[in-house]
Tab-separated table of C-alpha atoms in Angstrom:
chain	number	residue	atom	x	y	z
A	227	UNK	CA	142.457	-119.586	-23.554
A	228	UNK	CA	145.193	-116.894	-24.082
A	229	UNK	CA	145.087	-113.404	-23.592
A	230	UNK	CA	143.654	-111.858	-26.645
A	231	UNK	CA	144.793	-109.770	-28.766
A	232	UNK	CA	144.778	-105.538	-27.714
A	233	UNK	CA	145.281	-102.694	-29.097
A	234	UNK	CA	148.110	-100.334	-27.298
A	235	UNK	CA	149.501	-97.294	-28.116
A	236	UNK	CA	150.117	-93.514	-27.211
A	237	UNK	CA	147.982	-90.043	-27.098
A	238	UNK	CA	150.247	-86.709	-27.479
A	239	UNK	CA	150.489	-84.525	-26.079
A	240	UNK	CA	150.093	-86.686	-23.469
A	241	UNK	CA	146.986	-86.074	-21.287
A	242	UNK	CA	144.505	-88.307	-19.105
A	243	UNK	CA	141.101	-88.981	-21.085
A	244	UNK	CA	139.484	-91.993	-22.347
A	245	UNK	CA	139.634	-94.145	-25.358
A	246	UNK	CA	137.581	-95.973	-27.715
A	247	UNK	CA	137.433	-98.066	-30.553
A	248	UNK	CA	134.783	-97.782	-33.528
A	249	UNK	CA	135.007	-101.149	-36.036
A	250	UNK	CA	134.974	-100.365	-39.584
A	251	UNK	CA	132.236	-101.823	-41.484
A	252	UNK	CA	131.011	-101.708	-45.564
A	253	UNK	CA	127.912	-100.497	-45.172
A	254	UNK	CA	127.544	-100.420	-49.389
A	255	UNK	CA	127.692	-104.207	-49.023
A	256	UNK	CA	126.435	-105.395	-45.347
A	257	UNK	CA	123.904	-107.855	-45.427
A	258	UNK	CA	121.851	-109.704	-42.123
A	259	UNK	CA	124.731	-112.578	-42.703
A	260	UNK	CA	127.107	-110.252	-41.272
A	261	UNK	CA	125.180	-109.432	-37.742
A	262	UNK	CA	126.979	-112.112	-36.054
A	263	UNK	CA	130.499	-111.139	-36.954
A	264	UNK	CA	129.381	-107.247	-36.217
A	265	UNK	CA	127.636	-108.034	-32.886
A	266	UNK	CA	130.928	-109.691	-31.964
A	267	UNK	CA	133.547	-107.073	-32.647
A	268	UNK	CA	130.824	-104.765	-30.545
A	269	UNK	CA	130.748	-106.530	-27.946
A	270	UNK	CA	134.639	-106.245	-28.397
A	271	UNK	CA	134.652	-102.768	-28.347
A	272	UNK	CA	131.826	-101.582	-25.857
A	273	UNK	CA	133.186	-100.275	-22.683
A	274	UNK	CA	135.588	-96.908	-23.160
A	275	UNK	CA	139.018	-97.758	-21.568
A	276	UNK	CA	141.201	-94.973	-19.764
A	277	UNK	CA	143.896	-92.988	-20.827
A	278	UNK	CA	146.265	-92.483	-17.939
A	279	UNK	CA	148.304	-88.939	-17.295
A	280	UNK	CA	151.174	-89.759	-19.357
A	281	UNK	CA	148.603	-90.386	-22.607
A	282	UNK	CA	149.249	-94.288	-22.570
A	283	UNK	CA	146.228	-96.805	-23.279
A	284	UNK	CA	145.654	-100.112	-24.095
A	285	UNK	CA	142.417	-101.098	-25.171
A	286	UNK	CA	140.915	-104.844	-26.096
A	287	UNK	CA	140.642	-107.414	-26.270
A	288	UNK	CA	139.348	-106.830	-29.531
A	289	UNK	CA	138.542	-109.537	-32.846
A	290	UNK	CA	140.155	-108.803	-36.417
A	291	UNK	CA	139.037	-106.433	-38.496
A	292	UNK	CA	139.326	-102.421	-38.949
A	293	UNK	CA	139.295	-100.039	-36.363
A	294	UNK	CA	139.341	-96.106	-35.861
A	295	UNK	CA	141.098	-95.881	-32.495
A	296	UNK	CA	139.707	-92.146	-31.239
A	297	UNK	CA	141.307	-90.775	-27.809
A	298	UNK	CA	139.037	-87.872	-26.269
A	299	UNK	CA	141.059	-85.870	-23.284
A	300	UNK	CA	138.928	-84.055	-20.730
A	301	UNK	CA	139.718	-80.267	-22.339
A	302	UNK	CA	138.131	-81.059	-25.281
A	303	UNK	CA	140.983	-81.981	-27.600
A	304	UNK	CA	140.104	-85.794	-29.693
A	305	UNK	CA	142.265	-87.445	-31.808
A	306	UNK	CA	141.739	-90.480	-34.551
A	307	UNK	CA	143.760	-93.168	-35.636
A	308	UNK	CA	143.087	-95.922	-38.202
A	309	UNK	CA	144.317	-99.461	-37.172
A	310	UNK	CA	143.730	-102.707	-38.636
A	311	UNK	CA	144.253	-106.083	-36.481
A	312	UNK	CA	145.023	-109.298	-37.708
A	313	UNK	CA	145.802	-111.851	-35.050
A	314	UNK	CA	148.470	-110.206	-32.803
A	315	UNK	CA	148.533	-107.242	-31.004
A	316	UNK	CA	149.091	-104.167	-32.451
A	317	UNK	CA	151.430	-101.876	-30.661
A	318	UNK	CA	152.729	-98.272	-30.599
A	319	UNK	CA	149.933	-96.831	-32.256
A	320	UNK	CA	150.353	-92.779	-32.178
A	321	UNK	CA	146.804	-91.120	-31.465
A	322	UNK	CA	147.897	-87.047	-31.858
A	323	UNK	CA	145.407	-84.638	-29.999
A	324	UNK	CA	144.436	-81.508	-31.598
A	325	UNK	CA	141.746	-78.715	-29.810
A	326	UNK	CA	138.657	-79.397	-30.653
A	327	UNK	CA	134.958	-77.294	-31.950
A	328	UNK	CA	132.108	-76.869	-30.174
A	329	UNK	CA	128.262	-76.814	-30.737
A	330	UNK	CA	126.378	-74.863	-28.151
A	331	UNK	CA	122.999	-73.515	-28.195
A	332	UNK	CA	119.071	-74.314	-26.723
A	333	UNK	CA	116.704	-76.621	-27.433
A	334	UNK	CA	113.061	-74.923	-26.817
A	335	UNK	CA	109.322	-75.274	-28.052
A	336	UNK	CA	107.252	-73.293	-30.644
A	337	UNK	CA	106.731	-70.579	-27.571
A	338	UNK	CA	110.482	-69.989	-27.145
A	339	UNK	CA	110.435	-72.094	-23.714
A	340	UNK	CA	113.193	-74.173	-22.496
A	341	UNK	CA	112.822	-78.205	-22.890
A	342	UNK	CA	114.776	-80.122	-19.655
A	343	UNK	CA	116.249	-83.332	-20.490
A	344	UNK	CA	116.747	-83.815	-23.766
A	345	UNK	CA	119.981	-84.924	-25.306
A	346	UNK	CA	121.294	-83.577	-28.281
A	347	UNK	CA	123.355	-85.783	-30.404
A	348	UNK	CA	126.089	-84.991	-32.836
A	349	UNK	CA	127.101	-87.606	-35.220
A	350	UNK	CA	130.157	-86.850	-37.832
A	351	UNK	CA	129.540	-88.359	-41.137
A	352	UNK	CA	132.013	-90.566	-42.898
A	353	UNK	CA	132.803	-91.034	-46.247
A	354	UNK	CA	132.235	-94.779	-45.177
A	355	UNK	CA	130.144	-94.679	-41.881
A	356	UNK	CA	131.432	-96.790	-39.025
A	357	UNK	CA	129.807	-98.555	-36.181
A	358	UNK	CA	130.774	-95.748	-34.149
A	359	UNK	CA	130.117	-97.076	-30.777
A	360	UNK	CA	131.192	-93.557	-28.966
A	361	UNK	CA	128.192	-92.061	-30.071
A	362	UNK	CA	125.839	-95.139	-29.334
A	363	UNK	CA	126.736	-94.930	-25.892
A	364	UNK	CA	126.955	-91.547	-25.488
A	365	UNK	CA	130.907	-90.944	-25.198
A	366	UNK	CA	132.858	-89.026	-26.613
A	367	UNK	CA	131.457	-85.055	-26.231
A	368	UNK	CA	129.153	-86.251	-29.220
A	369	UNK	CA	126.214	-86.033	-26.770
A	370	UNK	CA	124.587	-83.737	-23.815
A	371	UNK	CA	121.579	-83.831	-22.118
A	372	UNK	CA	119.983	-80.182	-21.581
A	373	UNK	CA	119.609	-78.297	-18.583
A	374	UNK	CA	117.101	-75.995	-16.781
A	375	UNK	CA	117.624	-73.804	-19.712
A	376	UNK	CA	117.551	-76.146	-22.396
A	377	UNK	CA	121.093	-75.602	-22.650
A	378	UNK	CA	123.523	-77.974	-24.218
A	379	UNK	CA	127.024	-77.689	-25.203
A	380	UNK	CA	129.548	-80.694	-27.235
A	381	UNK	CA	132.851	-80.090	-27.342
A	382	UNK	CA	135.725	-82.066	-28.885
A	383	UNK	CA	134.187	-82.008	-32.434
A	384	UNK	CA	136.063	-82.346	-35.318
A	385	UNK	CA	135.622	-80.204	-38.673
A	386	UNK	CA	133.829	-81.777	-41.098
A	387	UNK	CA	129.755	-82.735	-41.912
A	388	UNK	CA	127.440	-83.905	-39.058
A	389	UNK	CA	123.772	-84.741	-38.537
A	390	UNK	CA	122.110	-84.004	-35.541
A	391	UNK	CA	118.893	-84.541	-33.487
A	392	UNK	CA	116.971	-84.465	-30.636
A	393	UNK	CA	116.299	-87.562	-28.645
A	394	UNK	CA	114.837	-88.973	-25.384
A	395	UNK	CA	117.459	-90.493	-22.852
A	396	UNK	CA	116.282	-93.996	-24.505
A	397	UNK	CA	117.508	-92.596	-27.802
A	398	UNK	CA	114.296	-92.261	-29.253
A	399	UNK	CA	114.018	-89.148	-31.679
A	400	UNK	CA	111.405	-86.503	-31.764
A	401	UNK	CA	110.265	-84.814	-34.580
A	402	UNK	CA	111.451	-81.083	-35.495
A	403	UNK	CA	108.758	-78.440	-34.605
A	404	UNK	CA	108.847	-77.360	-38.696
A	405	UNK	CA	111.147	-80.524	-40.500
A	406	UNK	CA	112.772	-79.741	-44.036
A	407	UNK	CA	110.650	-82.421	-45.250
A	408	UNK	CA	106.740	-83.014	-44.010
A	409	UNK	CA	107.302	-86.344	-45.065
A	410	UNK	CA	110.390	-86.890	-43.014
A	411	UNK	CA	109.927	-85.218	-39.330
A	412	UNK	CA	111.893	-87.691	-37.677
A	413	UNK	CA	114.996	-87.067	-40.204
A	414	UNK	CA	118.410	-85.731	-38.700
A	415	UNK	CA	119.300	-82.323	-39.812
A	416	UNK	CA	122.244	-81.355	-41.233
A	417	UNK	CA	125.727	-79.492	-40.471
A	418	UNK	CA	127.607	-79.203	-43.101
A	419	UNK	CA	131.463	-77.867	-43.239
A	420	UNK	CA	131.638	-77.183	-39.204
A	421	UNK	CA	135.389	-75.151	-39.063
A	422	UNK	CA	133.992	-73.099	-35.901
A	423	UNK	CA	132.516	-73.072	-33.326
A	424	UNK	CA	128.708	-72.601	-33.186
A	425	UNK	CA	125.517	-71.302	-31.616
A	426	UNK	CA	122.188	-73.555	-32.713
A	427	UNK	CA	118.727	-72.983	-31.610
A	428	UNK	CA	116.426	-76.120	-31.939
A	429	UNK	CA	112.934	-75.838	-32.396
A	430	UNK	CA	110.674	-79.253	-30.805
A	431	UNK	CA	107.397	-79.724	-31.155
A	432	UNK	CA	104.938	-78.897	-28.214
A	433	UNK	CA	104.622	-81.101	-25.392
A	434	UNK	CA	100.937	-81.767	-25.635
A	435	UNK	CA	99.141	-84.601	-22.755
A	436	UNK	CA	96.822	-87.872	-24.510
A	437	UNK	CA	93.341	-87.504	-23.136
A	438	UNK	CA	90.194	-89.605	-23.164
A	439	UNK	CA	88.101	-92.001	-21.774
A	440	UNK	CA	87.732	-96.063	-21.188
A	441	UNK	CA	84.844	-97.547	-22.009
A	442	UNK	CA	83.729	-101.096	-21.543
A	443	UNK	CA	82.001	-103.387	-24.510
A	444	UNK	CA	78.414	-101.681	-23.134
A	445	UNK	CA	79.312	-97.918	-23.585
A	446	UNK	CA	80.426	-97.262	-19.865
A	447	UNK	CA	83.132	-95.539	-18.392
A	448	UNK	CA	85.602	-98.293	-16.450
A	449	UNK	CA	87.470	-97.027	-13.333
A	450	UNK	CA	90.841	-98.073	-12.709
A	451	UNK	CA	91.771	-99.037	-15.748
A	452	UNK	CA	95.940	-99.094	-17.066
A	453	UNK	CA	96.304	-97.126	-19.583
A	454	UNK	CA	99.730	-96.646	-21.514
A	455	UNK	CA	100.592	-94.978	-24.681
A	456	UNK	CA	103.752	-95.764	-27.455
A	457	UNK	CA	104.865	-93.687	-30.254
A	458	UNK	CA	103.248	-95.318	-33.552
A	459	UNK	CA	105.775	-96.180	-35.694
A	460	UNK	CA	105.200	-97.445	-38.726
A	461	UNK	CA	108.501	-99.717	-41.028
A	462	UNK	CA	108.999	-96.808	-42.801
A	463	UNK	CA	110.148	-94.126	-39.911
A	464	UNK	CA	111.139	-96.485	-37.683
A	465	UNK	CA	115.225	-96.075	-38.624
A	466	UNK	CA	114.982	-92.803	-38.329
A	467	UNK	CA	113.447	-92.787	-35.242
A	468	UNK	CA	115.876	-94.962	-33.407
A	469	UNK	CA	118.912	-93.293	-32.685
A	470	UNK	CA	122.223	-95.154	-32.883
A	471	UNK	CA	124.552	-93.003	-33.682
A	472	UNK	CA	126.474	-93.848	-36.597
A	473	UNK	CA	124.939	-97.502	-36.476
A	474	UNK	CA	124.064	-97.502	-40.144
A	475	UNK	CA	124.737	-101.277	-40.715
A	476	UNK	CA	122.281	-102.042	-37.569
A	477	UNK	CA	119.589	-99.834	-39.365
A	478	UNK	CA	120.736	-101.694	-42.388
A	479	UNK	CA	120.423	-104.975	-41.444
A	480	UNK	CA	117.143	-104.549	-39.651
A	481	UNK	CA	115.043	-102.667	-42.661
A	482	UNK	CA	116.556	-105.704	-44.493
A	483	UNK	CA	115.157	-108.386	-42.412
A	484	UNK	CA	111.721	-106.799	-42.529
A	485	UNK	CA	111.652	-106.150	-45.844
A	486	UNK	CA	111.695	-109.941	-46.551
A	487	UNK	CA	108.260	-110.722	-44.242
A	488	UNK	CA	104.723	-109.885	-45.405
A	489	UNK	CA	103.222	-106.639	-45.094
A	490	UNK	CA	101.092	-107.142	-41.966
A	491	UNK	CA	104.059	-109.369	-40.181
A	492	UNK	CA	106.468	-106.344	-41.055
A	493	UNK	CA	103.489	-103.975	-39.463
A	494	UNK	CA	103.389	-106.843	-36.376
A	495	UNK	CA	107.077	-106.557	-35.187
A	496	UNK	CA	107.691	-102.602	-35.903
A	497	UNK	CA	104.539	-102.347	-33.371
A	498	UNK	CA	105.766	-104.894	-30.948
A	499	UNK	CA	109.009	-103.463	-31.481
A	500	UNK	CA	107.558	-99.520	-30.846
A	501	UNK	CA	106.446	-100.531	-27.686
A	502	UNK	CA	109.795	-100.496	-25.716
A	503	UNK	CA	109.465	-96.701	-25.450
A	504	UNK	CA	105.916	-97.049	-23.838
A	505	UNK	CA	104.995	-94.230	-21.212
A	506	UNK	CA	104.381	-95.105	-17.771
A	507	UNK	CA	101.034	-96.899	-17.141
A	508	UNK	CA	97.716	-94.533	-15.868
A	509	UNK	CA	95.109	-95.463	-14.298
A	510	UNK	CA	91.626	-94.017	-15.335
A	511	UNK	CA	89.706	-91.955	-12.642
A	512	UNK	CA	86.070	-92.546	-11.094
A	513	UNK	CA	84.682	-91.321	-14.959
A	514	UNK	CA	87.112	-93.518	-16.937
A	515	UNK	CA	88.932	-90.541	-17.602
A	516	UNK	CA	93.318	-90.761	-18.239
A	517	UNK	CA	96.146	-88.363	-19.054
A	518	UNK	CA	99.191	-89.504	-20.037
A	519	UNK	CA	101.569	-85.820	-20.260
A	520	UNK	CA	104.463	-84.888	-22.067
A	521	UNK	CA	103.925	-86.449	-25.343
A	522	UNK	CA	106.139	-84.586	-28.179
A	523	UNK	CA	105.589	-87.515	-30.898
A	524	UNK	CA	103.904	-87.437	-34.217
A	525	UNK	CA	101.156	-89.870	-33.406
A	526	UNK	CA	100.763	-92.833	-30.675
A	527	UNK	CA	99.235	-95.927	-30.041
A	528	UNK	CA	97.219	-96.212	-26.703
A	529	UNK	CA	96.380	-99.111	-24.751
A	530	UNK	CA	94.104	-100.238	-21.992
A	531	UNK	CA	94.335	-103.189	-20.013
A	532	UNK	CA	91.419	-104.168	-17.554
A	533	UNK	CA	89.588	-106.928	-15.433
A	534	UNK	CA	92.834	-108.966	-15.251
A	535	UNK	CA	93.670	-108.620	-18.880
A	536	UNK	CA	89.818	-109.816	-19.926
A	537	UNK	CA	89.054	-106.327	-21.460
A	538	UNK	CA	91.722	-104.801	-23.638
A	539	UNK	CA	91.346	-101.832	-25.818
A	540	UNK	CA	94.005	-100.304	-28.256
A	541	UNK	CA	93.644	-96.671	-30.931
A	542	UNK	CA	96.334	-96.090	-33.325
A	543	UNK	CA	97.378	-92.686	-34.813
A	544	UNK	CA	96.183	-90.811	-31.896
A	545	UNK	CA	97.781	-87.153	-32.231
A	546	UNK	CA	98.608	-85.290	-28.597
A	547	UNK	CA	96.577	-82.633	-27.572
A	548	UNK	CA	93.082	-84.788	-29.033
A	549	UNK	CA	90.962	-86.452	-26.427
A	550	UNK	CA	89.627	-89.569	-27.514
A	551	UNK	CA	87.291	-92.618	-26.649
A	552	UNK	CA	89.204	-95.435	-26.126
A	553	UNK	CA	86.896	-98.735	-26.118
A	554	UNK	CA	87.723	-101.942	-24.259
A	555	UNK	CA	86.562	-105.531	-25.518
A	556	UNK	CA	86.092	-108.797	-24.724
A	557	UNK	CA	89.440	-110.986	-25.240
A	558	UNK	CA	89.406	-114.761	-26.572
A	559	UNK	CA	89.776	-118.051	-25.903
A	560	UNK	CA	91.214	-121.117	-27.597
A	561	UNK	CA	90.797	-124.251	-26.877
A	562	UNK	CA	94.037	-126.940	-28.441
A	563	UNK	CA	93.387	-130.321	-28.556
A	564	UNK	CA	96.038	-132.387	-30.555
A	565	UNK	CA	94.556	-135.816	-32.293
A	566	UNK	CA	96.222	-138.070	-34.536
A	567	UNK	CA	97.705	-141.548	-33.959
A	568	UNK	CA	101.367	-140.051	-33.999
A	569	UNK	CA	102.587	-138.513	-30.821
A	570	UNK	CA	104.344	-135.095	-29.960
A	571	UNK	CA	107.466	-137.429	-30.067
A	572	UNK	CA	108.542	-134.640	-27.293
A	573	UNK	CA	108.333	-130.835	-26.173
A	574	UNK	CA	106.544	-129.075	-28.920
A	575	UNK	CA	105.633	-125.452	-29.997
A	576	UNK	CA	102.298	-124.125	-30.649
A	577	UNK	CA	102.616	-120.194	-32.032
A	578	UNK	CA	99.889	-118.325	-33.565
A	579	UNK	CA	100.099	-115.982	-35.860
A	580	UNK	CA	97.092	-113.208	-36.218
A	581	UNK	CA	96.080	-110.080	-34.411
A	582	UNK	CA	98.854	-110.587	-32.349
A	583	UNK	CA	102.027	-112.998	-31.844
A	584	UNK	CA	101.768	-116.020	-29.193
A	585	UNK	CA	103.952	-118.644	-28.961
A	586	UNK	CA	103.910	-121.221	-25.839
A	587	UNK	CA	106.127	-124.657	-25.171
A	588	UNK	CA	104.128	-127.314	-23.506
A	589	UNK	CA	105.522	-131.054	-22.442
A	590	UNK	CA	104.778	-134.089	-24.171
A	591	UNK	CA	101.902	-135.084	-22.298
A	592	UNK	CA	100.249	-132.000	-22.741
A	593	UNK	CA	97.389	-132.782	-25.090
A	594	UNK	CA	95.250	-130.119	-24.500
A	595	UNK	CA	95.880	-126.409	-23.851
A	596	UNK	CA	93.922	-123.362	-23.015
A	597	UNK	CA	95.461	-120.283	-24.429
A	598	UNK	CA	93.332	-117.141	-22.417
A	599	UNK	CA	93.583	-113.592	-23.147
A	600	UNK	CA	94.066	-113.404	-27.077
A	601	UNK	CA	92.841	-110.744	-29.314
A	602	UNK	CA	89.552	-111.652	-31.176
A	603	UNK	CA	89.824	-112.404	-34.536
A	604	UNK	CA	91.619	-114.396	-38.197
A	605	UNK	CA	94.782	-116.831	-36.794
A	606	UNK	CA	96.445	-119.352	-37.879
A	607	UNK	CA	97.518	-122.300	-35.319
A	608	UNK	CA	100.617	-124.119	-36.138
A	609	UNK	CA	102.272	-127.040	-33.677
A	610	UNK	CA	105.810	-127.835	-34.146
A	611	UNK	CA	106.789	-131.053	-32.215
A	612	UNK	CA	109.261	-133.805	-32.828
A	613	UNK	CA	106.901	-136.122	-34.337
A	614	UNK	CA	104.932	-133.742	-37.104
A	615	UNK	CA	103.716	-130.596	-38.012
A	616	UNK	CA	100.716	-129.257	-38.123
A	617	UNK	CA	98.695	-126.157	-39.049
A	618	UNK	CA	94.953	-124.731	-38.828
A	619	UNK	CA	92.991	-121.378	-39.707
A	620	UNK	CA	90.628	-120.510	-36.679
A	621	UNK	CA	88.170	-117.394	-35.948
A	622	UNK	CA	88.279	-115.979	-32.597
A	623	UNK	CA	85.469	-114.140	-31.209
A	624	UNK	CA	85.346	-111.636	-28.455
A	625	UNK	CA	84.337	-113.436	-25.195
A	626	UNK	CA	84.224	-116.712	-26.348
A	627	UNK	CA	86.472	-119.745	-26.527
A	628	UNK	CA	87.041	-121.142	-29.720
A	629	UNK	CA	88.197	-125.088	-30.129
């Protein structure tokens, strides 16, 4: 192993601040085969290096390709540098700083109040977009979080065009309180020809709680139930929700993978992939009853878990502020038994594919498994082992084990 290849150079006038890199990527012509090469050169260029008093840096190391090299000094001032690597270090590279625009203003709701905690997030858009890591991880004066007030101010921006939006701090938008386009609520708005500073006033919907109650298979209210709640995002918001900045080849590359699975698979993972921005659990009181507050989304899915994970219950679409009846059922069994006169020939893989995903390793000498706790209804079974594959349709129906 050597040391790598860096990038060094020089910010003037010089000033302490911080530096980083954003690779340069053809979004016009990225396809999935490229992930590997772009999740390498991030990986490359995720941490934001110093820039010490006398405006020196050196940043890497760092894989070939393009880079924009931007230095960002603590008054505000931001300068950008192209730089393209190939194999050695590249040295002496002159970053000049020049004062730079701010966007100030308040986020509230419909009633004029002030929202706490949300960050606003200003993206500058390039003639050919960039993974621009400063504004994935929040670097860079393209971001600030809002304060008692709602207040927010970025500073160090650069004239040109930029979208901007409102997020949560896991960089999950929310919709605009009246969007441009019905159709589009989650869509970044847009600032065109910034040359001076501004004042902005951004309107969010409502923060409005989920209500209901949990009932069990009979019709009865069930105490102590968990109860959690996830925005329901379908394939075709689900870029837009996600905020990454000026990630366009990530957004890319995943509306490309999808778009090559079924309809109901594509449904599957956006829902499975919704549910990292799940609320905190509730528990239902002594009438079944839950709140889950602060919801500002479109729509959510909620979920109930109970009796160990026996009962579970799910209701898509549900719209804050509506109080609903959220009903619990009987989960499934099923029972594997693998036959034949060839062996597993090894560790194999049983996945089903259905209602929900499940996939489970087992050992050789496993013959027989007992999969618990599976949503009732159409699957297909499919073992993957050394020796064979095989595949089966089965029915599963609420409380009972299927073989």
């Amino acid at each position: 192993l050597d040391e790598g290849v860096y990038i060094e150079g020089t910010a003037s006038p010089p000033t302490a601040g911080s530096v980083m890199a954003s690779v340069d990527i053809d979004t016009e012509n990225f396809s999935v085969l490229q992930m590997g090469q772009l999740m390498s050169s991030m990986m490359s260029t995720m941490r934001v290096r110093r820039v010490d008093d006398k405006g020196r840096f050196r940043f890497g190391p760092v894989t070939d390709g393009r880079y924009k090299i931007e230095v960002f000094a603590a008054d505000g001032r931001r300068g950008v540098t192209p730089v393209e690597v190939d194999g050695k270090t590249v040295q002496d590279v002159a970053v000049e700083l020049k004062p730079g625009l701010t966007v100030s203003g308040r986020v509230i709701d419909p009633q004029g109040q002030a929202v706490v905690g949300m960050t606003v997030a200003f993206h500058f858009r390039e003639e050919n977009p960039v993974m621009n890591l400063a504004g994935f991880t929040g670097s860079g004066g393209s971001v600030d979080v809002t304060d008692a007030e709602g207040r927010f101010s970025i500073t160090g921006l650069r004239p040109g065009d930029y979208t901007y939006s409102v997020r949560t701090g896991r960089m999950l938008r929310i919709p605009w309180a009246e969007p441009a386009d019905p159709n589009r609520p989650l869509a970044p708005r847009l600032l065109e020809r910034l040359t001076e500073d501004q004042e902005l006033e951004l309107v969010v919907p409502d923060a409005r709680p989920l209500r209901g109650v949990a009932r069990d298979p009979s019709g009865r209210p069930l105490a102590g139930i968990w109860v959690e709640a996830w925005p329901d995002l379908q394939s075709r918001v689900w870029a837009e929700a996600i905020d990454t900045g000026s990630m366009a080849g990530t957004n890319m590359a995943v509306k490309q993978g999808t778009q090559q699975m079924p309809d109901e698979t594509t449904k599957l993972v956006y829902r499975q992939m919704s549910r990292i921005y799940r609320t905190p659990p509730v528990l239902t009181d002594d009438r079944g009853r839950f709140e889950i507050e602060d919801c500002r989304m479109s729509a959510y899915v909620i979920a109930g878990l109970g009796d160990r994970g026996e009962l579970r219950g799910e209701k898509e679409g549900v719209v804050p502020g509506t109080d609903i009846e959220l009903d619990l059922v009987e989960q499934a069994t099923l029972s594997v038994a693998l036959t034949g006169v060839r062996a597993p020939g090894g560790p194999y893989r049983i996945s089903l594919e259905g209602p929900e995903f499940y996939v489970r390793h087992a050992r050789e000498d496993q013959r027989e498994l007992r999969l618990p706790r599976l949503w009732p209804g159409s699957y297909r079974v499919v073992i993957e082992a050394p020796g064979g594959v095989a595949a089966h349709p089965v029915e599963l129906a609420a409380g009972e084990t299927s073989n």
